PDB file of C-alpha atoms in Angstrom:
ATOM      1  CA  MET A   1      18.251 -47.938-108.857  1.00 93.00           C
ATOM      2  CA  ILE A   2      22.012 -48.282-108.981  1.00 93.00           C
ATOM      3  CA  ILE A   3      23.632 -51.679-108.829  1.00 93.00           C
ATOM      4  CA  TYR A   4      27.099 -52.320-107.853  1.00 91.00           C
ATOM      5  CA  PRO A   5      29.600 -55.331-108.467  1.00 90.00           C
ATOM      6  CA  GLY A   6      27.934 -58.497-107.412  1.00 88.00           C
ATOM      7  CA  GLU A   7      24.389 -57.258-107.339  1.00 92.00           C
ATOM      8  CA  PHE A   8      21.379 -57.758-109.567  1.00 94.00           C
ATOM      9  CA  TYR A   9      17.860 -56.039-109.764  1.00 96.00           C
ATOM     10  CA  ALA A  10      14.731 -56.933-111.570  1.00 96.00           C
ATOM     11  CA  THR A  11      11.552 -54.824-111.657  1.00 96.00           C
ATOM     12  CA  ASP A  12       8.184 -54.385-113.371  1.00 94.00           C
ATOM     13  CA  LYS A  13       8.095 -50.818-112.353  1.00 93.00           C
ATOM     14  CA  ASP A  14       8.786 -47.607-114.358  1.00 92.00           C
ATOM     15  CA  GLU A  15      12.310 -46.953-113.233  1.00 94.00           C
ATOM     16  CA  LEU A  16      15.905 -46.917-114.567  1.00 95.00           C
ATOM     17  CA  ILE A  17      18.670 -49.374-113.469  1.00 96.00           C
ATOM     18  CA  SER A  18      22.163 -48.119-113.827  1.00 95.00           C
ATOM     19  CA  THR A  19      25.795 -49.345-113.244  1.00 94.00           C
ATOM     20  CA  VAL A  20      29.299 -48.365-114.194  1.00 92.00           C
ATOM     21  CA  LEU A  21      31.344 -51.078-115.857  1.00 93.00           C
ATOM     22  CA  GLY A  22      35.053 -51.531-116.515  1.00 89.00           C
ATOM     23  CA  SER A  23      36.083 -55.103-117.005  1.00 89.00           C
ATOM     24  CA  CYS A  24      32.946 -56.207-115.255  1.00 91.00           C
ATOM     25  CA  VAL A  25      29.820 -57.240-117.317  1.00 95.00           C
ATOM     26  CA  SER A  26      26.268 -56.551-116.977  1.00 96.00           C
ATOM     27  CA  ILE A  27      23.529 -58.554-118.741  1.00 97.00           C
ATOM     28  CA  ALA A  28      20.365 -56.732-119.060  1.00 97.00           C
ATOM     29  CA  LEU A  29      17.356 -59.069-119.535  1.00 97.00           C
ATOM     30  CA  TYR A  30      13.801 -58.113-120.529  1.00 97.00           C
ATOM     31  CA  ASP A  31      10.634 -59.612-121.199  1.00 97.00           C
ATOM     32  CA  GLU A  32       8.483 -57.226-123.394  1.00 94.00           C
ATOM     33  CA  THR A  33       5.354 -59.273-123.061  1.00 94.00           C
ATOM     34  CA  ALA A  34       5.398 -59.107-119.200  1.00 95.00           C
ATOM     35  CA  GLY A  35       6.976 -55.665-118.874  1.00 94.00           C
ATOM     36  CA  VAL A  36       9.633 -56.913-116.658  1.00 96.00           C
ATOM     37  CA  GLY A  37      13.346 -56.327-116.912  1.00 96.00           C
ATOM     38  CA  GLY A  38      16.530 -56.603-115.004  1.00 97.00           C
ATOM     39  CA  MET A  39      20.321 -56.256-114.861  1.00 97.00           C
ATOM     40  CA  ASN A  40      23.188 -57.968-113.102  1.00 95.00           C
ATOM     41  CA  HIS A  41      26.767 -56.768-112.691  1.00 93.00           C
ATOM     42  CA  PHE A  42      29.461 -59.507-112.363  1.00 90.00           C
ATOM     43  CA  MET A  43      33.140 -59.115-111.808  1.00 83.00           C
ATOM     44  CA  LEU A  44      34.630 -62.520-112.835  1.00 78.00           C
ATOM     45  CA  SER A  45      33.186 -65.171-115.228  1.00 70.00           C
ATOM     46  CA  LYS A  46      33.758 -68.148-112.832  1.00 66.00           C
ATOM     47  CA  ASP A  47      34.333 -69.000-109.257  1.00 61.00           C
ATOM     48  CA  ASN A  48      37.499 -70.968-109.180  1.00 58.00           C
ATOM     49  CA  ARG A  49      37.182 -71.877-105.639  1.00 58.00           C
ATOM     50  CA  ILE A  50      35.362 -75.016-104.483  1.00 50.00           C
ATOM     51  CA  LEU A  51      33.636 -73.149-101.595  1.00 52.00           C
ATOM     52  CA  TYR A  52      32.566 -69.475-101.584  1.00 51.00           C
ATOM     53  CA  GLU A  53      32.158 -67.592 -98.398  1.00 52.00           C
ATOM     54  CA  SER A  54      28.463 -66.858 -98.544  1.00 57.00           C
ATOM     55  CA  GLU A  55      25.343 -66.523-100.900  1.00 60.00           C
ATOM     56  CA  ALA A  56      26.170 -62.745-101.094  1.00 61.00           C
ATOM     57  CA  HIS A  57      29.414 -63.514-103.125  1.00 65.00           C
ATOM     58  CA  LYS A  58      27.550 -65.566-105.791  1.00 72.00           C
ATOM     59  CA  GLY A  59      26.432 -62.517-107.820  1.00 73.00           C
ATOM     60  CA  LYS A  60      30.086 -61.518-108.356  1.00 72.00           C
ATOM     61  CA  TYR A  61      30.605 -64.408-110.649  1.00 72.00           C
ATOM     62  CA  GLY A  62      28.857 -64.689-114.078  1.00 74.00           C
ATOM     63  CA  GLU A  63      28.266 -68.479-113.629  1.00 81.00           C
ATOM     64  CA  TYR A  64      25.745 -67.548-110.842  1.00 81.00           C
ATOM     65  CA  ALA A  65      24.738 -64.083-111.933  1.00 89.00           C
ATOM     66  CA  LEU A  66      22.522 -64.918-114.798  1.00 92.00           C
ATOM     67  CA  ASP A  67      20.535 -67.590-112.883  1.00 91.00           C
ATOM     68  CA  LEU A  68      20.085 -65.260-109.914  1.00 92.00           C
ATOM     69  CA  LEU A  69      18.621 -62.587-112.184  1.00 95.00           C
ATOM     70  CA  ILE A  70      16.398 -65.041-114.151  1.00 95.00           C
ATOM     71  CA  ALA A  71      14.875 -66.310-110.984  1.00 94.00           C
ATOM     72  CA  ASP A  72      14.021 -62.862-109.667  1.00 95.00           C
ATOM     73  CA  MET A  73      12.383 -61.987-113.044  1.00 96.00           C
ATOM     74  CA  LEU A  74      10.372 -65.239-113.137  1.00 96.00           C
ATOM     75  CA  LYS A  75       9.070 -64.323-109.576  1.00 96.00           C
ATOM     76  CA  LYS A  76       7.917 -60.987-110.977  1.00 95.00           C
ATOM     77  CA  GLY A  77       5.952 -62.611-113.821  1.00 95.00           C
ATOM     78  CA  SER A  78       8.488 -63.042-116.811  1.00 96.00           C
ATOM     79  CA  GLN A  79       8.417 -66.141-118.846  1.00 96.00           C
ATOM     80  CA  ARG A  80      11.763 -67.727-119.662  1.00 95.00           C
ATOM     81  CA  GLU A  81      10.942 -68.268-123.315  1.00 96.00           C
ATOM     82  CA  ASN A  82      10.269 -64.576-123.658  1.00 97.00           C
ATOM     83  CA  LEU A  83      13.573 -63.207-122.416  1.00 98.00           C
ATOM     84  CA  LYS A  84      16.037 -61.423-124.500  1.00 98.00           C
ATOM     85  CA  ALA A  85      19.269 -59.928-123.450  1.00 97.00           C
ATOM     86  CA  LYS A  86      21.734 -57.029-123.963  1.00 98.00           C
ATOM     87  CA  VAL A  87      25.392 -57.363-122.918  1.00 97.00           C
ATOM     88  CA  PHE A  88      27.639 -54.582-121.831  1.00 97.00           C
ATOM     89  CA  GLY A  89      31.069 -53.964-120.263  1.00 95.00           C
ATOM     90  CA  GLY A  90      34.081 -56.245-120.529  1.00 92.00           C
ATOM     91  CA  SER A  91      36.588 -53.423-121.397  1.00 91.00           C
ATOM     92  CA  ASN A  92      40.195 -53.850-120.487  1.00 86.00           C
ATOM     93  CA  VAL A  93      40.638 -50.786-118.231  1.00 76.00           C
ATOM     94  CA  PHE A  94      43.736 -52.116-116.620  1.00 66.00           C
ATOM     95  CA  ASN A  95      46.469 -54.256-118.164  1.00 64.00           C
ATOM     96  CA  VAL A  96      45.978 -57.361-116.103  1.00 61.00           C
ATOM     97  CA  SER A  97      45.845 -60.710-117.668  1.00 59.00           C
ATOM     98  CA  LEU A  98      44.719 -63.971-116.152  1.00 60.00           C
ATOM     99  CA  ARG A  99      46.855 -67.163-115.996  1.00 60.00           C
ATOM    100  CA  GLU A 100      45.781 -68.111-119.504  1.00 62.00           C
ATOM    101  CA  GLY A 101      47.082 -64.825-120.872  1.00 63.00           C
ATOM    102  CA  ALA A 102      43.638 -63.444-121.571  1.00 75.00           C
ATOM    103  CA  LYS A 103      42.349 -60.005-120.289  1.00 83.00           C
ATOM    104  CA  ILE A 104      39.691 -60.173-117.637  1.00 85.00           C
ATOM    105  CA  GLY A 105      37.443 -58.036-119.574  1.00 89.00           C
ATOM    106  CA  ASP A 106      37.548 -60.231-122.814  1.00 90.00           C
ATOM    107  CA  VAL A 107      36.976 -63.407-120.557  1.00 89.00           C
ATOM    108  CA  ASN A 108      33.963 -61.785-118.946  1.00 91.00           C
ATOM    109  CA  ALA A 109      32.330 -60.683-122.238  1.00 94.00           C
ATOM    110  CA  LYS A 110      32.980 -64.004-123.926  1.00 94.00           C
ATOM    111  CA  PHE A 111      31.420 -65.784-121.007  1.00 92.00           C
ATOM    112  CA  ALA A 112      28.355 -63.670-121.006  1.00 95.00           C
ATOM    113  CA  PHE A 113      27.642 -64.495-124.669  1.00 97.00           C
ATOM    114  CA  GLU A 114      28.322 -68.201-124.109  1.00 95.00           C
ATOM    115  CA  VAL A 115      26.001 -68.587-121.063  1.00 94.00           C
ATOM    116  CA  LEU A 116      23.339 -66.744-122.894  1.00 97.00           C
ATOM    117  CA  GLU A 117      23.590 -68.876-125.899  1.00 96.00           C
ATOM    118  CA  LYS A 118      23.611 -72.063-123.682  1.00 95.00           C
ATOM    119  CA  ALA A 119      20.399 -70.733-121.881  1.00 95.00           C
ATOM    120  CA  GLY A 120      18.790 -70.150-125.202  1.00 96.00           C
ATOM    121  CA  ILE A 121      18.181 -66.272-124.701  1.00 97.00           C
ATOM    122  CA  PRO A 122      19.011 -64.219-127.723  1.00 98.00           C
ATOM    123  CA  VAL A 123      21.286 -61.176-127.588  1.00 98.00           C
ATOM    124  CA  THR A 124      19.544 -58.218-129.297  1.00 97.00           C
ATOM    125  CA  VAL A 125      22.230 -55.473-128.431  1.00 96.00           C
ATOM    126  CA  SER A 126      25.859 -55.554-127.197  1.00 97.00           C
ATOM    127  CA  ASP A 127      28.718 -53.160-126.484  1.00 96.00           C
ATOM    128  CA  THR A 128      31.777 -54.847-124.991  1.00 96.00           C
ATOM    129  CA  GLY A 129      35.506 -54.673-124.983  1.00 92.00           C
ATOM    130  CA  GLY A 130      37.776 -51.710-125.755  1.00 90.00           C
ATOM    131  CA  PRO A 131      39.770 -49.685-123.348  1.00 87.00           C
ATOM    132  CA  GLU A 132      37.008 -47.543-121.810  1.00 89.00           C
ATOM    133  CA  PRO A 133      34.625 -47.951-118.995  1.00 91.00           C
ATOM    134  CA  ARG A 134      30.942 -47.440-119.479  1.00 92.00           C
ATOM    135  CA  LYS A 135      28.024 -46.096-117.588  1.00 93.00           C
ATOM    136  CA  ILE A 136      24.762 -47.938-118.467  1.00 94.00           C
ATOM    137  CA  TYR A 137      21.211 -46.963-117.841  1.00 96.00           C
ATOM    138  CA  PHE A 138      18.556 -49.577-118.557  1.00 96.00           C
ATOM    139  CA  ASP A 139      14.791 -48.963-118.706  1.00 95.00           C
ATOM    140  CA  PRO A 140      13.220 -52.404-117.937  1.00 94.00           C
ATOM    141  CA  LYS A 141       9.753 -51.324-119.052  1.00 90.00           C
ATOM    142  CA  THR A 142      10.874 -50.205-122.514  1.00 92.00           C
ATOM    143  CA  ALA A 143      14.024 -52.284-122.831  1.00 94.00           C
ATOM    144  CA  LYS A 144      15.811 -49.116-123.995  1.00 95.00           C
ATOM    145  CA  THR A 145      19.470 -48.706-122.960  1.00 95.00           C
ATOM    146  CA  TYR A 146      21.443 -45.515-122.628  1.00 95.00           C
ATOM    147  CA  LEU A 147      25.303 -45.889-122.724  1.00 94.00           C
ATOM    148  CA  LYS A 148      27.846 -43.400-121.918  1.00 92.00           C
ATOM    149  CA  ARG A 149      31.554 -44.082-122.405  1.00 89.00           C
ATOM    150  CA  ILE A 150      33.771 -42.653-119.634  1.00 86.00           C
ATOM    151  CA  LYS A 151      36.911 -41.359-121.491  1.00 78.00           C
ATOM    152  CA  GLY A 152      40.222 -40.843-119.666  1.00 65.00           C
ATOM    153  CA  SER A 153      38.979 -42.094-116.294  1.00 58.00           C
ATOM    154  CA  MET A 154      41.135 -44.401-114.170  1.00 58.00           C
ATOM    155  CA  GLN A 155      38.620 -44.117-111.167  1.00 60.00           C
ATOM    156  CA  VAL A 156      36.547 -47.080-112.487  1.00 59.00           C
ATOM    157  CA  ALA A 157      39.741 -49.218-112.864  1.00 55.00           C
ATOM    158  CA  ASP A 158      40.870 -48.344-109.416  1.00 62.00           C
ATOM    159  CA  GLU A 159      37.423 -49.092-107.955  1.00 64.00           C
ATOM    160  CA  GLU A 160      37.341 -52.395-109.726  1.00 61.00           C
ATOM    161  CA  MET A 161      40.745 -53.373-108.630  1.00 58.00           C
ATOM    162  CA  LYS A 162      39.827 -52.439-105.036  1.00 62.00           C
ATOM    163  CA  CYS A 163      36.589 -54.717-105.319  1.00 61.00           C
ATOM    164  CA  LEU A 164      38.565 -57.581-106.730  1.00 57.00           C
ATOM    165  CA  LEU A 165      41.265 -57.287-103.853  1.00 60.00           C
ATOM    166  CA  ASP A 166      38.614 -56.940-101.156  1.00 64.00           C
ATOM    167  CA  MET A 167      36.784 -59.961-102.438  1.00 55.00           C
ATOM    168  CA  GLU A 168      40.005 -62.044-102.706  1.00 57.00           C
ATOM    169  CA  LYS A 169      40.938 -60.928 -99.102  1.00 60.00           C
ATOM    170  CA  SER A 170      37.464 -61.904 -97.931  1.00 56.00           C
ATOM    171  CA  LEU A 171      37.677 -65.232 -99.418  1.00 50.00           C
ATOM    172  CA  GLU A 172      41.069 -65.903 -98.204  1.00 54.00           C
ATOM    173  CA  LEU A 173      39.958 -65.149 -94.564  1.00 49.00           C
ATOM    174  CA  SER A 174      37.038 -67.252 -95.106  1.00 47.00           C
ATOM    175  CA  GLY A 175      39.301 -69.992 -96.327  1.00 47.00           C
ATOM    176  CA  SER A 176      41.539 -69.771 -93.347  1.00 43.00           C
ATOM    177  CA  ARG A 177      38.567 -69.933 -91.097  1.00 41.00           C
ATOM    178  CA  ARG A 178      37.388 -73.133 -92.774  1.00 39.00           C
ATOM    179  CA  SER A 179      40.865 -74.346 -92.610  1.00 39.00           C
ATOM    180  CA  ARG A 180      40.970 -73.979 -88.753  1.00 36.00           C
ATOM    181  CA  GLU A 181      37.501 -75.419 -88.426  1.00 38.00           C
ATOM    182  CA  THR A 182      38.587 -78.586 -90.229  1.00 32.00           C
ATOM    183  CA  LYS A 183      41.823 -78.760 -88.187  1.00 33.00           C
ATOM    184  CA  THR A 184      39.932 -78.502 -84.984  1.00 31.00           C
ATOM    185  CA  SER A 185      37.150 -80.974 -86.071  1.00 32.00           C
ATOM    186  CA  SER A 186      39.680 -83.520 -87.440  1.00 32.00           C
ATOM    187  CA  THR A 187      41.757 -83.593 -84.264  1.00 31.00           C
ATOM    188  CA  ALA A 188      38.580 -84.077 -81.942  1.00 32.00           C
ATOM    189  CA  ARG A 189      37.648 -87.617 -82.794  1.00 30.00           C
ATOM    190  CA  PRO A 190      35.165 -89.479 -80.789  1.00 33.00           C
ATOM    191  CA  GLU A 191      36.373 -92.605 -79.040  1.00 36.00           C
ATOM    192  CA  ALA A 192      35.433 -96.029 -80.274  1.00 37.00           C
TER     193      ALA A 192
END
């Protein structure tokens, strides 16, 4: 199963979950007792907008992505107290900083460790930061992870940038729709 930005997948089947990461981060969770594992792929740590376009956008933000994955794993028989994590990604594949001056990859990786600590889920393995994208293969049944660094490839950075721009454009369109709806509803006042 291949997951893309904003997606997550959990299973109790014998299959690999894979993804390619640049500045994005994936948290792989596993419950060895139940034989259930899963992985998410988030693009940004937090949704800085008050309203998001749809439920589909939630998985693109780390603040929602972990909860979505945990909920899916619990449905498949995991116990929250048995969960362990592996964290990957957060590389700085393009030289873009946030307003605070931090690199997107660094912020995403730091956020992943903080949210896992807050949730009480121990991190057993991590590979974050640096300049290179990674391809991750995760075996949910055994909790084994296979990692391949993608050297000299700007394709991942280009794809991530396109996803970020598409997401921003989609949210801006959604915001302008809400703005028009608000204006329409605020001018149509019922008579007293």
